[in-house]
Coordinates of N, CA and C in Angstrom, one line a residue:
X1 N -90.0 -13.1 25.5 CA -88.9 -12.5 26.2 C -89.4 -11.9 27.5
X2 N -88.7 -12.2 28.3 CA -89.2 -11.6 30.1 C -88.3 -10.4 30.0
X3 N -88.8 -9.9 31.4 CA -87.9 -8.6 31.7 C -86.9 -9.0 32.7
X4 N -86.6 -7.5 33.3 CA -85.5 -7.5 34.7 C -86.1 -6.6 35.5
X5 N -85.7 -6.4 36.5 CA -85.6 -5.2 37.2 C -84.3 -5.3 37.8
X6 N -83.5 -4.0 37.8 CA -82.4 -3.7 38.3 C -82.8 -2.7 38.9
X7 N -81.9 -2.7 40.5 CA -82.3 -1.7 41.6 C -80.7 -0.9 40.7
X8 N -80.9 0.3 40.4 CA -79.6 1.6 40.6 C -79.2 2.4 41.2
X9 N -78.0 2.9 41.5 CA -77.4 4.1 42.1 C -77.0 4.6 41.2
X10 N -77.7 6.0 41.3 CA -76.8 7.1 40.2 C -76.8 8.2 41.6
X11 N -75.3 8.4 41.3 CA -74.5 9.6 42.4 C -74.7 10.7 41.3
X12 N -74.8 11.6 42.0 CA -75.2 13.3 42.1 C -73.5 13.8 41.8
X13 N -73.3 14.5 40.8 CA -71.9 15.4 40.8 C -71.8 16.1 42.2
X14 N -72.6 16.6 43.0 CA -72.6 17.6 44.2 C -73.8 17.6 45.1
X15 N -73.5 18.3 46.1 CA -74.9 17.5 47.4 C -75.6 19.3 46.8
X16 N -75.5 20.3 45.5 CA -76.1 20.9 45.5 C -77.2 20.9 44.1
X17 N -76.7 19.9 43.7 CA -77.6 19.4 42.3 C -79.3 19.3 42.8
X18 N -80.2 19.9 42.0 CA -81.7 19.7 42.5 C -82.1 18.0 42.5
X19 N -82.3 17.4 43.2 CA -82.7 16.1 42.7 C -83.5 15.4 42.2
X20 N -84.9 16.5 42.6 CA -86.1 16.7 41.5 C -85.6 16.6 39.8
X21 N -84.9 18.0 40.0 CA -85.0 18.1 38.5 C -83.8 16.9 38.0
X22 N -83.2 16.4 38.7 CA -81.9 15.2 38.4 C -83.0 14.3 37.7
X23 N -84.1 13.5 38.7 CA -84.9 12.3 38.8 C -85.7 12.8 37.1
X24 N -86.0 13.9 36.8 CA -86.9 14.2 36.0 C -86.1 14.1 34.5
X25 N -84.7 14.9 34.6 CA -83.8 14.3 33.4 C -83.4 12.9 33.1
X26 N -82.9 11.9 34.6 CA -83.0 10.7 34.3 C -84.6 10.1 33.4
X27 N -85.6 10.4 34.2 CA -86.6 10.0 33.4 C -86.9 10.3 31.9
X28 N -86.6 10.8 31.6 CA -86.7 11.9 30.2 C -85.4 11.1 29.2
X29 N -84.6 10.7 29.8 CA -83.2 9.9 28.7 C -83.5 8.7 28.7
X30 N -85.0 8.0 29.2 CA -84.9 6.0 29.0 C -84.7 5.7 28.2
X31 N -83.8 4.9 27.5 CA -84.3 4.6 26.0 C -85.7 3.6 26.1
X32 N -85.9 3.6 24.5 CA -87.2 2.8 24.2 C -87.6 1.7 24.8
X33 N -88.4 1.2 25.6 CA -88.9 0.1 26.5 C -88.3 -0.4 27.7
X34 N -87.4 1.1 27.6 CA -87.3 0.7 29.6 C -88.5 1.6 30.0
X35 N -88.5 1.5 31.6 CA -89.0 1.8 32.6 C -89.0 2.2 33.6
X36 N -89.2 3.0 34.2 CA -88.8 3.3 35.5 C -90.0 3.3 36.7
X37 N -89.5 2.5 37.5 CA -91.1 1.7 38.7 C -90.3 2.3 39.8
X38 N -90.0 3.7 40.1 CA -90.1 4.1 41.2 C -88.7 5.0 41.8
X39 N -88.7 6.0 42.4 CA -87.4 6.2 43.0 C -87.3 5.7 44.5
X40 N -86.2 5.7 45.0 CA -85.9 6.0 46.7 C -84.9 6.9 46.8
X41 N -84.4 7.5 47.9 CA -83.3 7.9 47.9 C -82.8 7.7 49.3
X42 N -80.9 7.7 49.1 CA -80.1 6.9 50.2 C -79.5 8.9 50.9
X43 N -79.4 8.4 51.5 CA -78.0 9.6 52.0 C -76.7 9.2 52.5
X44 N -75.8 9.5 51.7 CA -74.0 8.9 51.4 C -73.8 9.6 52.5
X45 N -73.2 10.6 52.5 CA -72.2 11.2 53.1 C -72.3 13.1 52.9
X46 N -72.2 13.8 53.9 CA -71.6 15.2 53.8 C -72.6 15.7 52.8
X47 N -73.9 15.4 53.1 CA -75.3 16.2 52.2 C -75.6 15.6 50.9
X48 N -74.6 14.6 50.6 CA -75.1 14.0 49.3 C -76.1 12.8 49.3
X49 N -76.8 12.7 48.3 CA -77.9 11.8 48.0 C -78.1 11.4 47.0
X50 N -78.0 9.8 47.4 CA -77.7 9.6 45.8 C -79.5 8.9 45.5
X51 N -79.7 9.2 44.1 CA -81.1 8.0 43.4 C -81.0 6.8 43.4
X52 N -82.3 6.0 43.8 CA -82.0 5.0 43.6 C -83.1 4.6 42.8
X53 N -83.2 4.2 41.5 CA -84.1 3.9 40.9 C -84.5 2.6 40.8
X54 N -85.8 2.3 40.3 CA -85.3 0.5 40.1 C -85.8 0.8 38.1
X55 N -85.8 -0.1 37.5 CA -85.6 0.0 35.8 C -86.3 -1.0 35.5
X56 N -87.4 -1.3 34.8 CA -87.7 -2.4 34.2 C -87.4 -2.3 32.3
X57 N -86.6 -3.4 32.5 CA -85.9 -3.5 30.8 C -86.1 -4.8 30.5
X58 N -86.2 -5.2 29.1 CA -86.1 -6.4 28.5 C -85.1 -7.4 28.9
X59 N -85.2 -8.4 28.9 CA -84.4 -9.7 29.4 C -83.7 -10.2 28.2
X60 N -82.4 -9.3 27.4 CA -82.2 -10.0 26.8 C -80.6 -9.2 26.3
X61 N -79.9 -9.5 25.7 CA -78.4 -8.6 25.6 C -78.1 -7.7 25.5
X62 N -77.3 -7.2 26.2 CA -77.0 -6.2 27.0 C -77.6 -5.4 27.9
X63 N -79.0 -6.3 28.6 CA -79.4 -5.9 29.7 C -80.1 -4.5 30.1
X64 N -79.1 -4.5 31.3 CA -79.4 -2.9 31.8 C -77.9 -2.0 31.1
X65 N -77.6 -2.5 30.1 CA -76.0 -1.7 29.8 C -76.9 -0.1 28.9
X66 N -77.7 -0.2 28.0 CA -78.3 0.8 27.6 C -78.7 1.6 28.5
X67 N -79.3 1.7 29.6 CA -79.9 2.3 30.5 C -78.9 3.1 31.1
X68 N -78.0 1.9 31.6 CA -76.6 2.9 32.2 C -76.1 3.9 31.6
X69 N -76.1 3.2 30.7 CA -75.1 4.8 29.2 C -75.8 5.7 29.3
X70 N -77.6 5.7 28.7 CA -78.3 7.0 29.1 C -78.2 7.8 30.2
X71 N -78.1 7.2 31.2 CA -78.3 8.0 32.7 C -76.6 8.4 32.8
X72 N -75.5 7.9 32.3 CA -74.9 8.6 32.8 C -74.6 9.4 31.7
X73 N -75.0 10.0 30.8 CA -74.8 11.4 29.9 C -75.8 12.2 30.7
X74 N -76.6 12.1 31.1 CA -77.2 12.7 32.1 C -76.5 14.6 32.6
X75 N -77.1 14.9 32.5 CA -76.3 16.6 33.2 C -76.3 16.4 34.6
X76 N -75.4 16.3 35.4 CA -75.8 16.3 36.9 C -75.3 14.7 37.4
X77 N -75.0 13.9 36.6 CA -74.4 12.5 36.8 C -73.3 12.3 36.9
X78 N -72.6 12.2 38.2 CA -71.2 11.5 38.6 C -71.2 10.1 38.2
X79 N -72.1 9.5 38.8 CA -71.7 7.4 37.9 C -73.0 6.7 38.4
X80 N -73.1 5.9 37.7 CA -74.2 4.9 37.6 C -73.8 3.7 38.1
X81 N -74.3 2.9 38.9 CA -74.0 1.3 39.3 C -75.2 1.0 39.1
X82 N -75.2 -0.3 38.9 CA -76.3 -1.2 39.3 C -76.1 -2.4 40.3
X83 N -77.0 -2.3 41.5 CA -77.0 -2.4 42.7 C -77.2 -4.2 42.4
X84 N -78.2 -4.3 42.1 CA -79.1 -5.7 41.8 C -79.8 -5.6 40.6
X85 N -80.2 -6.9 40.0 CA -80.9 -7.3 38.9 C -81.5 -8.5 39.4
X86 N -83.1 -8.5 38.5 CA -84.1 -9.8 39.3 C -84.9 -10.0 38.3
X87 N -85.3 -11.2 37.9 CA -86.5 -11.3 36.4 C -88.0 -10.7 37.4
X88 N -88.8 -10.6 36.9 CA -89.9 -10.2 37.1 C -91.0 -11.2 36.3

């Protein structure tokens, strides 16, 4: 089985959320054999900034859909997209 990598955006509920500690909760909810290979971060609008993570997950159903669920129970999570997906 190969993997993926999916580039994400998870928006911030407010441009006053710590993003450190955002990045550190997302890390902490992966489920079992994802990964996370790195952040960046964009700047939206009016102080907000959203994560952009990229995810390395298994290649196989339902994808990056587990990943999304975790991150958006997340404390401090308005919504999750996924930007792009690419085999590795």
């Amino acid at each position: 089985m190969g993997k993926v990598a999916a580039n994400m955006k998870i928006m911030p509920q407010s441009p006053e959320i710590d993003l450190d500690e955002l990045q550190e909760r997302l890390e902490a909810s992966l489920p079992e054999g994802a990964q996370i290979n790195g952040f960046e971060r964009d700047d939206v609008a009016f102080g907000l900034v959203a994560l952009l993570p990229t995810v390395i997950v298994a290649d196989d159903a339902g994808g990056t859909e587990v990943v999304e669920d975790a991150f958006a129970d997340v404390e401090g999570v308005e919504s999750v997209s996924v930007e792009d997906v690419g085999r590795i």
